[in-house]
Coordinates of N, CA and C in Angstrom, one line a residue:
M1 N 121.9 33.1 79.2 CA 122.3 31.7 79.3 C 123.8 31.8 78.7
S2 N 124.3 32.7 78.6 CA 125.8 32.9 77.9 C 126.8 32.2 78.9
K3 N 126.7 32.4 80.2 CA 127.7 31.7 81.0 C 127.5 30.2 81.0
E4 N 126.1 29.7 81.1 CA 125.9 28.2 81.2 C 126.6 27.8 79.7
R5 N 126.2 28.4 78.5 CA 126.6 28.0 77.4 C 128.2 27.8 77.2
I6 N 128.9 28.7 77.7 CA 130.3 28.8 77.5 C 130.8 27.6 78.4
K7 N 130.4 27.6 79.5 CA 130.9 26.7 80.8 C 130.8 25.3 80.1
F8 N 129.3 25.0 79.6 CA 129.2 23.6 79.3 C 129.9 23.3 77.8
S9 N 130.0 24.5 77.2 CA 130.6 24.3 75.5 C 132.1 23.9 75.7
M10 N 132.8 24.3 76.8 CA 134.2 24.1 77.0 C 134.6 22.9 77.6
K11 N 133.6 22.0 78.0 CA 134.0 20.5 78.4 C 134.4 19.9 77.1
P12 N 135.5 18.9 77.4 CA 136.2 18.5 76.1 C 135.1 17.5 75.3
V13 N 134.2 17.0 76.0 CA 133.2 16.1 75.0 C 132.4 17.2 74.3
S14 N 132.0 18.0 74.8 CA 131.1 19.2 74.2 C 132.0 19.9 73.0
Q15 N 133.2 20.1 73.2 CA 134.0 20.4 72.1 C 134.1 19.6 71.0
R16 N 134.3 18.4 71.2 CA 134.4 17.4 70.2 C 132.9 17.3 69.5
I17 N 132.0 17.4 70.1 CA 130.6 17.4 69.6 C 130.5 18.7 68.7
L18 N 130.7 19.8 69.3 CA 130.5 21.0 68.5 C 131.4 21.0 67.4
T19 N 132.6 20.7 67.4 CA 133.6 20.6 66.2 C 133.0 19.6 65.1
A20 N 132.4 18.4 65.6 CA 132.0 17.6 64.5 C 130.7 18.1 63.8
V21 N 129.9 18.7 64.6 CA 128.7 19.3 64.0 C 129.1 20.5 63.1
Y22 N 130.1 21.3 63.7 CA 130.5 22.3 62.6 C 131.1 21.7 61.2
S23 N 131.8 20.6 61.5 CA 132.4 20.2 60.2 C 131.5 19.6 59.2
A24 N 130.2 19.1 60.0 CA 129.3 18.5 59.0 C 128.3 19.6 58.5
G25 N 128.1 20.6 59.1 CA 127.3 21.6 58.9 C 125.8 21.3 59.5
T26 N 125.1 20.2 59.1 CA 124.1 19.6 59.8 C 124.4 18.2 59.8
I27 N 123.8 17.5 60.9 CA 124.1 16.0 61.1 C 123.0 15.4 62.0
T28 N 122.7 14.2 61.6 CA 121.7 13.7 62.7 C 122.6 13.1 64.0
T29 N 121.6 13.0 64.9 CA 122.4 12.3 66.1 C 122.9 11.0 65.8
K30 N 122.2 10.1 65.0 CA 122.8 8.9 64.8 C 124.2 9.0 64.0
S31 N 124.3 9.9 63.1 CA 125.5 10.0 62.2 C 126.6 10.7 63.3
L32 N 126.3 11.3 64.1 CA 127.1 12.1 65.0 C 127.6 11.0 65.9
A33 N 126.8 10.0 66.4 CA 127.2 8.8 67.3 C 128.3 8.1 66.6
E34 N 128.1 7.9 65.2 CA 129.0 7.1 64.3 C 130.3 7.8 64.3
V35 N 130.4 9.3 64.0 CA 131.5 9.9 63.8 C 132.4 9.9 65.4
L36 N 131.7 9.8 66.4 CA 132.4 10.0 67.8 C 132.1 8.6 68.4
S37 N 132.2 7.7 67.8 CA 132.0 6.2 68.3 C 132.7 5.8 69.7
D38 N 133.5 6.6 69.9 CA 134.3 6.4 71.4 C 133.6 7.0 72.4
I39 N 132.5 7.7 72.2 CA 131.8 8.5 73.2 C 130.6 7.5 73.3
P40 N 130.2 7.0 74.7 CA 129.2 6.2 74.8 C 127.9 6.6 74.4
Q41 N 127.0 6.0 73.7 CA 125.8 6.8 73.1 C 125.0 7.6 74.0
A42 N 124.6 6.8 75.1 CA 124.0 7.6 76.3 C 124.5 8.9 76.6
S43 N 125.8 9.0 76.6 CA 126.5 10.0 77.1 C 126.4 11.1 75.9
L44 N 126.6 10.8 74.8 CA 126.6 11.5 73.6 C 125.3 12.2 73.5
Y45 N 124.2 11.5 73.5 CA 122.8 12.1 73.4 C 122.6 13.0 74.7
R46 N 123.3 12.8 75.9 CA 122.9 13.7 77.1 C 123.5 14.9 76.8
Y47 N 124.8 14.7 76.2 CA 125.5 16.1 76.0 C 124.8 16.9 74.7
V48 N 124.3 16.3 73.8 CA 123.5 16.9 72.9 C 122.3 17.7 73.4
R49 N 121.7 16.9 74.3 CA 120.4 17.5 74.7 C 120.8 18.8 75.6
E50 N 121.9 18.7 76.5 CA 122.3 19.9 77.2 C 123.0 21.0 76.3
L51 N 123.6 20.8 75.1 CA 124.0 21.6 74.2 C 122.8 22.3 73.5
I52 N 121.9 21.7 73.3 CA 120.5 22.4 72.6 C 120.0 23.3 73.9
K53 N 119.9 22.6 75.0 CA 119.3 23.5 76.1 C 120.1 24.7 76.3
V54 N 121.3 24.9 76.4 CA 122.1 26.0 76.6 C 122.3 27.0 75.3
G55 N 121.9 26.4 74.4 CA 121.7 27.4 73.0 C 123.0 27.1 72.3
A56 N 123.8 26.2 72.6 CA 125.0 26.1 71.5 C 124.7 25.2 70.2
L57 N 123.5 24.2 70.3 CA 123.1 23.5 69.2 C 121.6 23.8 68.9
E58 N 121.2 23.9 67.7 CA 119.9 23.9 67.3 C 119.2 22.7 66.6
V59 N 118.1 22.2 66.7 CA 117.4 21.4 66.1 C 116.9 21.7 64.8
V60 N 117.4 21.3 63.5 CA 117.0 21.5 62.4 C 115.7 20.7 62.1
S61 N 115.6 19.6 62.5 CA 114.2 18.7 62.3 C 114.4 17.4 63.3
E62 N 113.1 16.9 63.4 CA 113.2 15.6 64.2 C 112.3 14.7 63.3
E63 N 112.5 13.5 63.4 CA 111.8 12.4 62.6 C 111.7 11.2 63.6
Q64 N 110.4 10.7 63.4 CA 110.1 9.6 64.4 C 110.8 8.4 63.8
K65 N 111.6 7.7 64.6 CA 112.2 6.5 64.4 C 112.1 5.5 65.4
R66 N 111.4 4.4 65.1 CA 111.1 3.2 66.1 C 111.0 3.6 67.6
G67 N 110.1 4.3 67.9 CA 109.9 4.5 69.3 C 110.7 5.9 69.7
G68 N 111.4 6.4 69.1 CA 112.2 7.5 69.4 C 112.3 8.6 68.3
F69 N 113.0 9.7 68.6 CA 113.1 10.8 67.5 C 114.4 10.6 67.1
E70 N 114.7 11.0 65.7 CA 116.1 11.1 65.2 C 116.2 12.6 64.9
R71 N 116.9 13.4 65.7 CA 117.3 14.7 65.4 C 118.3 15.2 64.5
T72 N 118.1 16.1 63.7 CA 119.2 16.6 62.8 C 119.5 17.8 63.4
I73 N 120.7 18.2 63.8 CA 121.1 19.3 64.5 C 122.2 20.2 63.7
K74 N 122.5 21.4 64.1 CA 123.6 22.2 63.6 C 123.8 23.2 64.6
L75 N 125.0 24.0 64.5 CA 125.4 25.0 65.4 C 124.3 26.1 65.5
A76 N 124.1 26.6 66.8 CA 123.0 27.4 66.8 C 123.6 28.9 66.5
K77 N 122.7 29.8 65.9 CA 123.4 31.1 65.6 C 123.2 32.0 66.8
A78 N 124.3 32.5 67.0 CA 124.3 33.3 68.4 C 123.9 34.6 68.0
P79 N 123.3 35.5 69.1 CA 122.7 36.9 68.9 C 123.9 37.7 68.5
E80 N 123.9 38.5 67.5 CA 125.1 39.5 67.2 C 125.5 40.3 68.3
G81 N 126.8 40.2 68.5 CA 127.6 41.3 69.4 C 127.5 40.7 70.8
S82 N 127.1 39.4 70.9 CA 127.2 38.6 72.3 C 128.4 37.7 72.3
I83 N 128.5 37.4 73.8 CA 129.6 36.6 73.9 C 129.5 35.2 73.3
D84 N 128.1 34.9 73.1 CA 128.0 33.5 72.4 C 128.3 33.8 71.0
E85 N 128.2 34.6 70.3 CA 128.7 34.9 69.0 C 130.0 34.9 68.8
I86 N 131.0 35.3 69.7 CA 132.4 35.1 69.9 C 132.7 33.6 69.9
D87 N 131.8 33.1 70.9 CA 132.4 31.7 71.2 C 132.0 30.9 69.9
T88 N 131.1 31.1 69.2 CA 130.5 30.4 68.0 C 131.6 30.7 67.0
A89 N 132.2 32.0 66.7 CA 133.1 32.1 65.8 C 134.5 31.4 66.2
L90 N 134.9 31.2 67.5 CA 136.1 30.7 67.8 C 136.1 29.3 67.7
M91 N 134.8 28.7 68.0 CA 134.6 27.1 67.7 C 134.7 26.8 66.2
C92 N 134.4 27.8 65.2 CA 134.4 27.5 64.0 C 135.8 27.6 63.4
I93 N 136.6 28.5 64.1 CA 138.1 28.5 63.7 C 138.7 27.1 64.1
K94 N 138.2 26.8 65.5 CA 138.9 25.6 66.1 C 138.5 24.4 65.1
G95 N 137.3 24.5 64.6 CA 136.8 23.4 63.7 C 137.7 23.5 62.5
S96 N 138.1 24.5 61.8 CA 139.1 24.5 60.5 C 140.3 24.0 61.0
F97 N 140.7 24.4 62.1 CA 142.1 23.7 62.6 C 142.2 22.3 62.8
T98 N 140.9 21.8 63.3 CA 140.8 20.3 63.7 C 140.7 19.4 62.4
R99 N 139.8 20.2 61.4 CA 139.9 19.5 60.1 C 141.1 19.4 59.3
Y100 N 141.9 20.4 59.5 CA 143.1 20.6 58.7 C 144.3 19.5 59.3
F101 N 144.2 19.5 60.7 CA 145.2 18.7 61.3 C 144.7 17.0 61.2
E102 N 143.6 16.8 61.0 CA 143.1 15.3 60.9 C 143.5 14.9 59.4
K103 N 143.9 15.6 58.7 CA 144.3 15.0 57.3 C 145.8 14.6 57.4
D104 N 146.0 13.5 56.7 CA 147.3 12.8 56.7 C 148.3 14.0 56.2
S105 N 147.9 14.7 55.1 CA 148.7 15.5 54.4 C 148.9 16.8 55.1
A106 N 148.5 17.1 56.3 CA 148.8 18.3 56.9 C 150.2 18.7 57.2
D107 N 150.7 19.7 56.9 CA 152.1 20.0 56.9 C 152.1 21.8 57.2
P108 N 152.0 22.1 58.4 CA 151.7 23.5 58.8 C 152.9 24.4 58.4
Y109 N 154.2 23.8 58.1 CA 155.3 24.6 57.7 C 155.2 25.0 56.1
K110 N 154.8 23.7 55.5 CA 154.6 24.0 54.0 C 153.3 24.7 53.8
D111 N 152.4 24.8 54.5 CA 151.2 25.3 54.1 C 151.1 26.7 54.8
L112 N 152.1 27.2 55.5 CA 152.4 28.6 55.9 C 151.2 29.0 57.1
L113 N 150.9 27.9 57.8 CA 150.0 27.9 58.9 C 150.5 28.8 60.0
T114 N 149.9 30.0 60.3 CA 150.3 30.9 61.4 C 149.4 31.4 62.2
I115 N 149.7 31.6 63.5 CA 148.8 32.3 64.4 C 149.7 33.3 65.1
S116 N 149.5 34.4 65.3 CA 150.1 35.5 66.0 C 149.3 36.7 66.5
G117 N 150.1 37.2 67.6 CA 149.1 38.4 68.0 C 150.2 39.6 68.3
V118 N 149.6 40.6 68.5 CA 150.2 41.7 68.8 C 149.7 42.8 69.5
H119 N 150.4 43.5 70.6 CA 149.6 44.6 71.2 C 149.8 45.8 70.6
L120 N 149.0 46.5 70.4 CA 148.9 47.8 69.9 C 148.3 48.8 70.8
V121 N 149.0 50.0 71.0 CA 148.4 51.2 71.7 C 148.0 52.4 70.6
L122 N 146.6 52.3 70.3 CA 146.2 53.2 69.4 C 144.9 53.8 69.6
S123 N 144.6 55.0 69.3 CA 143.3 55.8 69.3 C 142.2 54.9 68.6
D124 N 140.9 55.3 68.8 CA 140.1 54.8 68.0 C 140.1 55.0 66.4
E125 N 140.5 56.2 66.3 CA 140.8 56.9 64.8 C 141.9 56.0 64.3
E126 N 143.0 55.9 64.9 CA 144.2 55.1 64.3 C 143.8 53.6 64.2
F127 N 143.3 53.1 65.0 CA 142.8 51.8 64.8 C 141.9 51.5 63.6
S128 N 140.9 52.4 63.5 CA 140.0 52.4 62.4 C 140.8 52.5 61.0
S129 N 141.7 53.4 61.1 CA 142.5 53.6 59.9 C 143.3 52.3 59.5
L130 N 143.9 51.7 60.6 CA 144.7 50.4 60.4 C 144.0 49.4 59.8
L131 N 142.6 49.2 60.2 CA 141.8 48.3 59.8 C 141.4 48.5 58.3
A132 N 141.2 49.8 58.0 CA 140.8 50.3 56.7 C 142.2 49.9 55.7
Q133 N 143.3 50.0 56.2 CA 144.4 49.7 55.3 C 144.5 48.1 55.1
I134 N 144.4 47.4 56.3 CA 144.4 46.0 56.0 C 143.2 45.6 55.1
N135 N 142.1 46.2 55.3 CA 140.8 45.8 54.2 C 141.2 46.1 53.0
K136 N 141.9 47.0 52.6 CA 142.5 47.4 51.2 C 143.4 46.2 50.8
L137 N 144.3 45.9 51.6 CA 145.2 44.7 51.1 C 144.5 43.5 50.8
I138 N 143.4 43.3 51.8 CA 142.7 42.1 51.6 C 142.0 41.9 50.3
E139 N 141.2 43.2 50.1 CA 140.2 43.4 48.9 C 141.3 43.3 47.6
A140 N 142.5 43.9 47.6 CA 143.3 43.7 46.4 C 143.6 42.1 46.0
N141 N 143.4 41.2 47.2 CA 144.1 40.0 47.1 C 142.8 38.8 47.0
M142 N 141.7 39.4 46.9 CA 140.4 38.5 46.9 C 140.0 38.3 45.4
N143 N 139.2 37.2 45.4 CA 138.7 36.7 44.0 C 139.6 36.5 43.0
K144 N 140.8 35.9 43.4 CA 141.9 35.6 42.3 C 141.4 34.1 41.9
E145 N 141.7 34.1 40.5 CA 141.5 32.5 39.9 C 142.3 31.7 40.7
M146 N 141.8 30.5 40.8 CA 142.6 29.3 41.4 C 143.4 28.8 40.2
N147 N 144.6 28.4 40.7 CA 145.6 27.8 39.6 C 146.6 26.8 40.5
K148 N 147.4 26.2 39.8 CA 148.2 25.2 40.5 C 149.1 25.8 41.6
N149 N 149.4 27.0 41.5 CA 150.2 27.6 42.7 C 149.5 28.2 43.8
R150 N 148.2 28.3 43.6 CA 147.3 29.0 44.8 C 146.6 27.8 45.6
K151 N 146.4 28.3 46.8 CA 145.5 27.5 47.8 C 144.4 28.3 48.3
N152 N 143.3 27.8 48.6 CA 142.4 28.4 49.4 C 142.8 28.7 50.7
R153 N 142.9 29.8 51.2 CA 143.2 30.1 52.7 C 142.4 30.9 53.4
E154 N 142.2 30.9 54.6 CA 141.3 31.4 55.5 C 142.2 32.4 56.4
L155 N 141.8 33.6 56.6 CA 142.5 34.7 57.3 C 141.5 35.1 58.4
Y156 N 141.7 35.2 59.5 CA 140.9 35.6 60.6 C 141.9 36.9 61.4
I157 N 140.9 37.9 61.5 CA 141.5 38.9 62.3 C 140.5 39.3 63.6
I158 N 141.2 39.1 64.8 CA 140.2 39.2 65.9 C 140.9 40.3 66.8
S159 N 140.1 41.2 67.1 CA 140.4 42.6 67.9 C 139.7 42.3 69.1
A160 N 140.3 42.6 70.3 CA 139.8 42.7 71.6 C 140.4 43.7 72.5
P161 N 139.7 44.5 73.2 CA 140.4 45.6 74.1 C 141.0 44.8 75.2
V162 N 142.1 45.4 75.8 CA 142.8 44.7 76.7 C 142.6 45.7 78.0
E163 N 142.4 44.8 79.1 CA 142.2 45.6 80.3 C 143.5 46.3 80.7
E164 N 143.3 47.3 81.4 CA 144.5 48.2 81.9 C 144.9 47.4 83.1
R165 N 146.1 47.2 83.2 CA 146.8 46.8 84.4 C 147.4 47.9 85.2
V166 N 147.3 47.9 86.4 CA 147.7 48.9 87.4 C 149.1 48.4 88.0

């Protein structure tokens, strides 16, 4: 179902639903409808049903409410090493950026928000060595005590093979 999941998850309404669910952790469909009040309720519930069907969302619980069911949902855990796992990870990163930019105080320059990419030509051994060096730097800077000069930060490192171009 990976292709279905990705195709449906990339629709703008689906993206908004998945971001809202990620932000909440778990959320009832009723609360989701309140958060995304500009989306017609019937459309929202239809999208949620489809996102559950394609495996992007999972139902945590269902409670009978006035002739219907109130679902509590969360992002579905994707199989490790699958395209769905990558999709979920990227959705979580997108959720972090969305929450950041929703704040009135968001200042990407002041907060040193960065995104960059670099093309490397390395053997597997050289790349493993580079990752080990990066891990050492990260470990040396983890678990520092919070103080007035420090902020919580997230750092993502994404590696993907590049197709050869002829």
